[in-house]
mmCIF file of C-alpha atoms in Angstrom:
data_model
loop_
_atom_site.group_PDB
_atom_site.id
_atom_site.type_symbol
_atom_site.label_atom_id
_atom_site.label_comp_id
_atom_site.label_asym_id
_atom_site.label_seq_id
_atom_site.Cartn_x
_atom_site.Cartn_y
_atom_site.Cartn_z
ATOM 1 C CA PRO A 1 32.347 61.012 -143.605
ATOM 2 C CA PRO A 2 28.706 59.898 -144.053
ATOM 3 C CA ALA A 3 28.330 61.734 -147.357
ATOM 4 C CA GLY A 4 31.246 59.759 -148.752
ATOM 5 C CA TRP A 5 29.842 56.444 -147.543
ATOM 6 C CA HIS A 6 26.432 57.218 -149.012
ATOM 7 C CA GLY A 7 28.137 58.303 -152.216
ATOM 8 C CA LEU A 8 29.920 54.952 -152.420
ATOM 9 C CA ALA A 9 26.607 53.156 -151.911
ATOM 10 C CA GLU A 10 25.029 55.174 -154.716
ATOM 11 C CA ILE A 11 27.892 54.254 -157.030
ATOM 12 C CA GLY A 12 27.368 50.597 -156.244
ATOM 13 C CA SER A 13 23.607 50.711 -156.759
ATOM 14 C CA SER A 14 23.900 52.557 -160.074
ATOM 15 C CA LEU A 15 26.865 50.687 -161.538
ATOM 16 C CA PRO A 16 26.224 49.775 -165.191
ATOM 17 C CA ALA A 17 25.899 46.043 -165.767
ATOM 18 C CA GLN A 18 28.798 46.006 -168.226
ATOM 19 C CA VAL A 19 31.307 47.181 -165.615
ATOM 20 C CA ARG A 20 33.553 44.301 -164.605
ATOM 21 C CA VAL A 21 36.368 45.929 -162.632
ATOM 22 C CA VAL A 22 36.168 48.768 -160.110
ATOM 23 C CA VAL A 23 39.280 50.575 -158.871
ATOM 24 C CA VAL A 24 39.017 52.455 -155.583
ATOM 25 C CA ARG A 25 41.647 55.078 -154.859
ATOM 26 C CA GLY A 26 41.975 58.419 -153.118
ATOM 27 C CA GLU A 27 42.856 61.799 -154.506
ATOM 28 C CA GLY A 28 46.030 63.373 -153.200
ATOM 29 C CA PRO A 29 48.772 61.757 -151.142
ATOM 30 C CA SER A 30 46.585 59.361 -149.111
ATOM 31 C CA PHE A 31 44.029 56.673 -149.872
ATOM 32 C CA CYS A 32 41.766 57.630 -146.946
ATOM 33 C CA ALA A 33 42.830 59.100 -143.605
ATOM 34 C CA GLY A 34 39.655 57.955 -141.826
ATOM 35 C CA ILE A 35 36.668 59.699 -140.312
ATOM 36 C CA ASP A 36 36.662 63.318 -139.149
ATOM 37 C CA LEU A 37 36.704 62.832 -135.364
ATOM 38 C CA SER A 38 34.434 65.852 -134.864
ATOM 39 C CA LEU A 39 31.638 63.756 -136.374
ATOM 40 C CA LEU A 40 31.762 61.450 -133.342
ATOM 41 C CA THR A 41 31.265 63.988 -130.573
ATOM 42 C CA GLY A 42 29.302 67.091 -129.647
ATOM 43 C CA SER A 43 26.718 68.826 -131.779
ATOM 44 C CA ALA A 44 28.382 67.577 -134.975
ATOM 45 C CA GLN A 45 27.844 63.927 -134.037
ATOM 46 C CA VAL A 46 26.271 62.216 -137.047
ATOM 47 C CA ALA A 47 24.782 59.159 -135.359
ATOM 48 C CA ARG A 48 24.010 58.683 -131.673
ATOM 49 C CA PRO A 49 23.675 55.222 -130.107
ATOM 50 C CA ASP A 50 20.485 56.309 -128.337
ATOM 51 C CA ASP A 51 18.829 57.087 -131.674
ATOM 52 C CA ALA A 52 16.110 54.574 -132.466
ATOM 53 C CA ASP A 53 17.506 54.094 -135.941
ATOM 54 C CA PHE A 54 21.215 54.061 -135.034
ATOM 55 C CA GLU A 55 21.861 50.578 -136.404
ATOM 56 C CA GLN A 56 19.923 51.430 -139.545
ATOM 57 C CA GLN A 57 22.130 54.490 -140.031
ATOM 58 C CA VAL A 58 25.272 52.385 -139.675
ATOM 59 C CA ALA A 59 23.820 49.823 -142.091
ATOM 60 C CA GLY A 60 23.454 52.654 -144.581
ATOM 61 C CA TYR A 61 27.134 53.480 -144.185
ATOM 62 C CA GLN A 62 28.085 49.808 -144.546
ATOM 63 C CA ALA A 63 26.194 49.634 -147.838
ATOM 64 C CA GLY A 64 28.942 51.750 -149.354
ATOM 65 C CA TYR A 65 31.383 48.946 -148.632
ATOM 66 C CA LEU A 66 29.368 45.771 -149.135
ATOM 67 C CA TRP A 67 28.743 46.121 -152.873
ATOM 68 C CA LEU A 68 32.490 45.899 -153.565
ATOM 69 C CA ARG A 69 32.209 42.156 -152.860
ATOM 70 C CA ASP A 70 29.594 41.572 -155.583
ATOM 71 C CA PRO A 71 30.568 38.571 -157.750
ATOM 72 C CA ALA A 72 29.671 40.592 -160.851
ATOM 73 C CA ILE A 73 32.777 42.743 -160.388
ATOM 74 C CA VAL A 74 36.348 42.548 -159.175
ATOM 75 C CA SER A 75 37.225 45.451 -156.894
ATOM 76 C CA ILE A 76 40.768 46.736 -156.506
ATOM 77 C CA ALA A 77 42.045 49.112 -153.837
ATOM 78 C CA ALA A 78 44.973 51.199 -155.091
ATOM 79 C CA VAL A 79 46.446 52.395 -151.824
ATOM 80 C CA GLN A 80 48.959 55.180 -151.438
ATOM 81 C CA GLY A 81 49.784 57.026 -148.228
ATOM 82 C CA HIS A 82 47.520 56.467 -145.247
ATOM 83 C CA ALA A 83 44.573 54.082 -145.045
ATOM 84 C CA ILE A 84 43.333 54.578 -141.503
ATOM 85 C CA GLY A 85 40.214 53.262 -139.798
ATOM 86 C CA ALA A 86 37.386 53.619 -142.290
ATOM 87 C CA GLY A 87 40.036 53.867 -145.015
ATOM 88 C CA PHE A 88 41.644 50.579 -143.996
ATOM 89 C CA GLN A 89 38.209 48.973 -143.949
ATOM 90 C CA LEU A 90 37.517 50.335 -147.430
ATOM 91 C CA ALA A 91 40.693 48.684 -148.693
ATOM 92 C CA LEU A 92 39.660 45.459 -146.951
ATOM 93 C CA ALA A 93 36.237 45.606 -148.633
ATOM 94 C CA CYS A 94 37.936 45.284 -152.007
ATOM 95 C CA ASP A 95 38.831 41.917 -153.492
ATOM 96 C CA LEU A 96 42.436 42.885 -154.240
ATOM 97 C CA ARG A 97 44.868 45.464 -152.889
ATOM 98 C CA ILE A 98 47.876 47.020 -154.625
ATOM 99 C CA LEU A 99 49.926 49.201 -152.306
ATOM 100 C CA ALA A 100 52.461 51.894 -152.991
ATOM 101 C CA GLU A 101 55.611 51.571 -150.921
ATOM 102 C CA ASP A 102 54.551 54.567 -148.825
ATOM 103 C CA ALA A 103 51.220 52.985 -147.829
ATOM 104 C CA ARG A 104 50.420 52.791 -144.128
ATOM 105 C CA LEU A 105 47.465 50.815 -142.760
ATOM 106 C CA CYS A 106 45.928 51.222 -139.307
ATOM 107 C CA MET A 107 42.718 49.984 -137.651
ATOM 108 C CA LYS A 108 42.375 53.015 -135.388
ATOM 109 C CA GLU A 109 38.843 52.570 -134.045
ATOM 110 C CA PRO A 110 39.601 50.666 -130.791
ATOM 111 C CA ALA A 111 42.126 53.333 -129.787
ATOM 112 C CA LEU A 112 39.286 55.864 -130.124
ATOM 113 C CA GLY A 113 36.901 53.827 -127.987
ATOM 114 C CA LEU A 114 35.054 52.396 -130.984
ATOM 115 C CA VAL A 115 34.783 49.106 -132.847
ATOM 116 C CA PRO A 116 35.471 48.788 -136.586
ATOM 117 C CA ASP A 117 31.926 48.780 -137.985
ATOM 118 C CA LEU A 118 32.373 49.297 -141.717
ATOM 119 C CA THR A 119 32.558 45.585 -142.610
ATOM 120 C CA GLY A 120 36.319 45.333 -142.005
ATOM 121 C CA THR A 121 36.498 42.736 -139.243
ATOM 122 C CA LYS A 122 35.602 39.659 -141.301
ATOM 123 C CA PRO A 123 38.029 40.224 -144.200
ATOM 124 C CA LEU A 124 40.769 41.131 -141.738
ATOM 125 C CA VAL A 125 40.318 37.851 -139.837
ATOM 126 C CA ASP A 126 39.939 35.898 -143.084
ATOM 127 C CA ILE A 127 43.220 37.304 -144.405
ATOM 128 C CA VAL A 128 45.542 37.462 -141.381
ATOM 129 C CA GLY A 129 43.898 35.058 -138.909
ATOM 130 C CA LEU A 130 42.265 35.771 -135.561
ATOM 131 C CA PRO A 131 45.371 36.257 -133.377
ATOM 132 C CA ARG A 132 46.992 38.752 -135.744
ATOM 133 C CA ALA A 133 43.687 40.559 -136.277
ATOM 134 C CA ILE A 134 43.320 40.970 -132.506
ATOM 135 C CA GLU A 135 46.866 42.307 -132.266
ATOM 136 C CA LEU A 136 46.431 44.771 -135.131
ATOM 137 C CA CYS A 137 43.108 46.107 -133.874
ATOM 138 C CA LEU A 138 43.770 46.279 -130.150
ATOM 139 C CA THR A 139 47.168 47.912 -130.496
ATOM 140 C CA ALA A 140 45.963 50.145 -133.351
ATOM 141 C CA ARG A 141 49.501 50.061 -134.668
ATOM 142 C CA THR A 142 50.530 51.093 -138.153
ATOM 143 C CA VAL A 143 51.318 48.414 -140.737
ATOM 144 C CA THR A 144 53.823 49.342 -143.423
ATOM 145 C CA ALA A 145 53.409 48.262 -147.028
ATOM 146 C CA ALA A 146 56.224 45.746 -146.628
ATOM 147 C CA GLU A 147 54.529 44.118 -143.635
ATOM 148 C CA ALA A 148 51.161 44.230 -145.377
ATOM 149 C CA LEU A 149 52.626 42.129 -148.167
ATOM 150 C CA LEU A 150 53.926 39.580 -145.649
ATOM 151 C CA LEU A 151 50.517 39.462 -143.937
ATOM 152 C CA ARG A 152 48.750 39.004 -147.304
ATOM 153 C CA LEU A 153 46.968 42.334 -146.882
ATOM 154 C CA ALA A 154 48.448 43.309 -150.248
ATOM 155 C CA GLU A 155 48.714 41.326 -153.447
ATOM 156 C CA LEU A 156 51.477 43.619 -154.706
ATOM 157 C CA VAL A 157 53.625 46.491 -153.430
ATOM 158 C CA VAL A 158 55.211 48.873 -155.922
ATOM 159 C CA PRO A 159 57.014 52.233 -155.885
ATOM 160 C CA ALA A 160 54.499 55.078 -155.720
ATOM 161 C CA HIS A 161 55.255 56.214 -159.258
ATOM 162 C CA GLU A 162 54.433 52.729 -160.570
ATOM 163 C CA LEU A 163 51.052 52.384 -158.848
ATOM 164 C CA ASP A 164 48.965 53.507 -161.824
ATOM 165 C CA ALA A 165 50.774 51.186 -164.211
ATOM 166 C CA ALA A 166 50.498 48.214 -161.837
ATOM 167 C CA VAL A 167 46.770 48.778 -161.441
ATOM 168 C CA ALA A 168 46.332 49.112 -165.212
ATOM 169 C CA ASP A 169 48.192 45.828 -165.778
ATOM 170 C CA LEU A 170 46.007 44.015 -163.252
ATOM 171 C CA VAL A 171 42.807 45.444 -164.739
ATOM 172 C CA ALA A 172 43.887 44.337 -168.219
ATOM 173 C CA ALA A 173 44.625 40.820 -166.980
ATOM 174 C CA LEU A 174 41.243 40.577 -165.238
ATOM 175 C CA LEU A 175 39.373 41.806 -168.297
ATOM 176 C CA ALA A 176 41.113 39.213 -170.456
ATOM 177 C CA THR A 177 39.184 36.489 -168.618
ATOM 178 C CA ASP A 178 35.724 35.481 -169.829
ATOM 179 C CA ALA A 179 33.178 37.638 -167.979
ATOM 180 C CA ALA A 180 30.668 34.909 -167.131
ATOM 181 C CA ALA A 181 33.383 32.525 -165.979
ATOM 182 C CA ALA A 182 34.926 35.272 -163.850
ATOM 183 C CA ARG A 183 31.621 35.990 -162.091
ATOM 184 C CA ALA A 184 30.900 32.327 -161.441
ATOM 185 C CA THR A 185 34.420 31.651 -160.202
ATOM 186 C CA LYS A 186 34.430 34.594 -157.802
ATOM 187 C CA ALA A 187 31.110 33.422 -156.368
ATOM 188 C CA LEU A 188 32.558 29.941 -155.899
ATOM 189 C CA LEU A 189 35.663 31.238 -154.183
ATOM 190 C CA GLN A 190 33.613 33.398 -151.842
ATOM 191 C CA GLN A 191 31.737 30.391 -150.480
ATOM 192 C CA ALA A 192 34.717 28.033 -150.329
ATOM 193 C CA GLY A 193 35.790 29.113 -146.848
ATOM 194 C CA ARG A 194 32.484 28.128 -145.256
ATOM 195 C CA ASN A 195 31.944 24.945 -147.266
ATOM 196 C CA SER A 196 33.266 21.464 -146.644
ATOM 197 C CA VAL A 197 35.153 19.803 -149.484
ATOM 198 C CA THR A 198 32.031 17.815 -150.356
ATOM 199 C CA GLU A 199 29.842 20.919 -150.315
ATOM 200 C CA GLN A 200 32.305 22.866 -152.418
ATOM 201 C CA ALA A 201 32.590 20.029 -154.939
ATOM 202 C CA ALA A 202 28.804 20.087 -155.294
ATOM 203 C CA ALA A 203 28.862 23.876 -155.676
ATOM 204 C CA GLU A 204 31.458 23.535 -158.442
ATOM 205 C CA ARG A 205 29.261 21.051 -160.298
ATOM 206 C CA ARG A 206 26.234 23.325 -160.067
ATOM 207 C CA ALA A 207 28.187 26.374 -161.156
ATOM 208 C CA GLN A 208 29.649 24.573 -164.165
ATOM 209 C CA ALA A 209 26.260 23.241 -165.221
ATOM 210 C CA GLU A 210 24.653 26.685 -164.911
ATOM 211 C CA LEU A 211 27.486 28.376 -166.796
ATOM 212 C CA LEU A 212 27.372 25.923 -169.699
ATOM 213 C CA ALA A 213 23.581 25.923 -169.787
ATOM 214 C CA ARG A 214 23.528 29.699 -170.206
ATOM 215 C CA ARG A 215 25.866 29.292 -173.169
ATOM 216 C CA GLY A 216 23.765 26.558 -174.719
ATOM 217 C CA SER A 217 26.620 24.046 -174.515
ATOM 218 C CA PRO A 218 25.864 20.325 -174.443
#
C-alpha cells in the first residue's frame, strides 16, 4: 500500500552513511503479497489517472524502490512465501535475492489490467531477457523458487529454516570487502550493460584513479 511505499522511501532517504548492507524481508509467512486491490477501485482508490499529479504520485511510490540500487549499499531481498506484483518488483529492486524453497514469484499486474510500475520491468528484462520477461508478465504465472534459480532471479535457494543463516552469511561476506572498493565496483557494474568495452575500460580507469586518489596512494 502507499503508506508502505512512502515508508520505504523514508528509510532510504534517512539511511545512515555507515550502513553498507540492507536486507529487505517480510514479516510472517510471505515476503509481500502485493497491493490491496481495493486501493485500485471505488472510493478507496489511492491514485486516479485523471488526477493532474498522477505521475508524480506514482513517482513517489517508485522512490521507495529506487534507493535500493544506490552504489553506497548492497541490497538483499530475503524472500519467503509469496512475492506478488509490487512484492515481486520489490525483490527485483534489490541487488541480490535469496529465496526460501517455498518462495513464489508472480508479476500479477497485467492480469489485473495494469502495468508493473514500481521499477520492476527493467531489472526483470536485464535478468531474464525480453522474451522470458514478456512471457512471465503477460501470462502472470507463478514462478517457483527452483525455476527462479534457473532464470537467475535468485542467487541462492535454501530451505525456509535456513533463510536467516544464509542471509547472515552473505551479509558477512559483503562486509568483509573494503567499503570504498565495494561502492566503486557496484557503480562500475551498474553501467557496464550500457557501455561498450572501450567505454567500460575508460570507466574502470577513472574509478581506479578516483579510488586511489581518495586514499592518497601514489
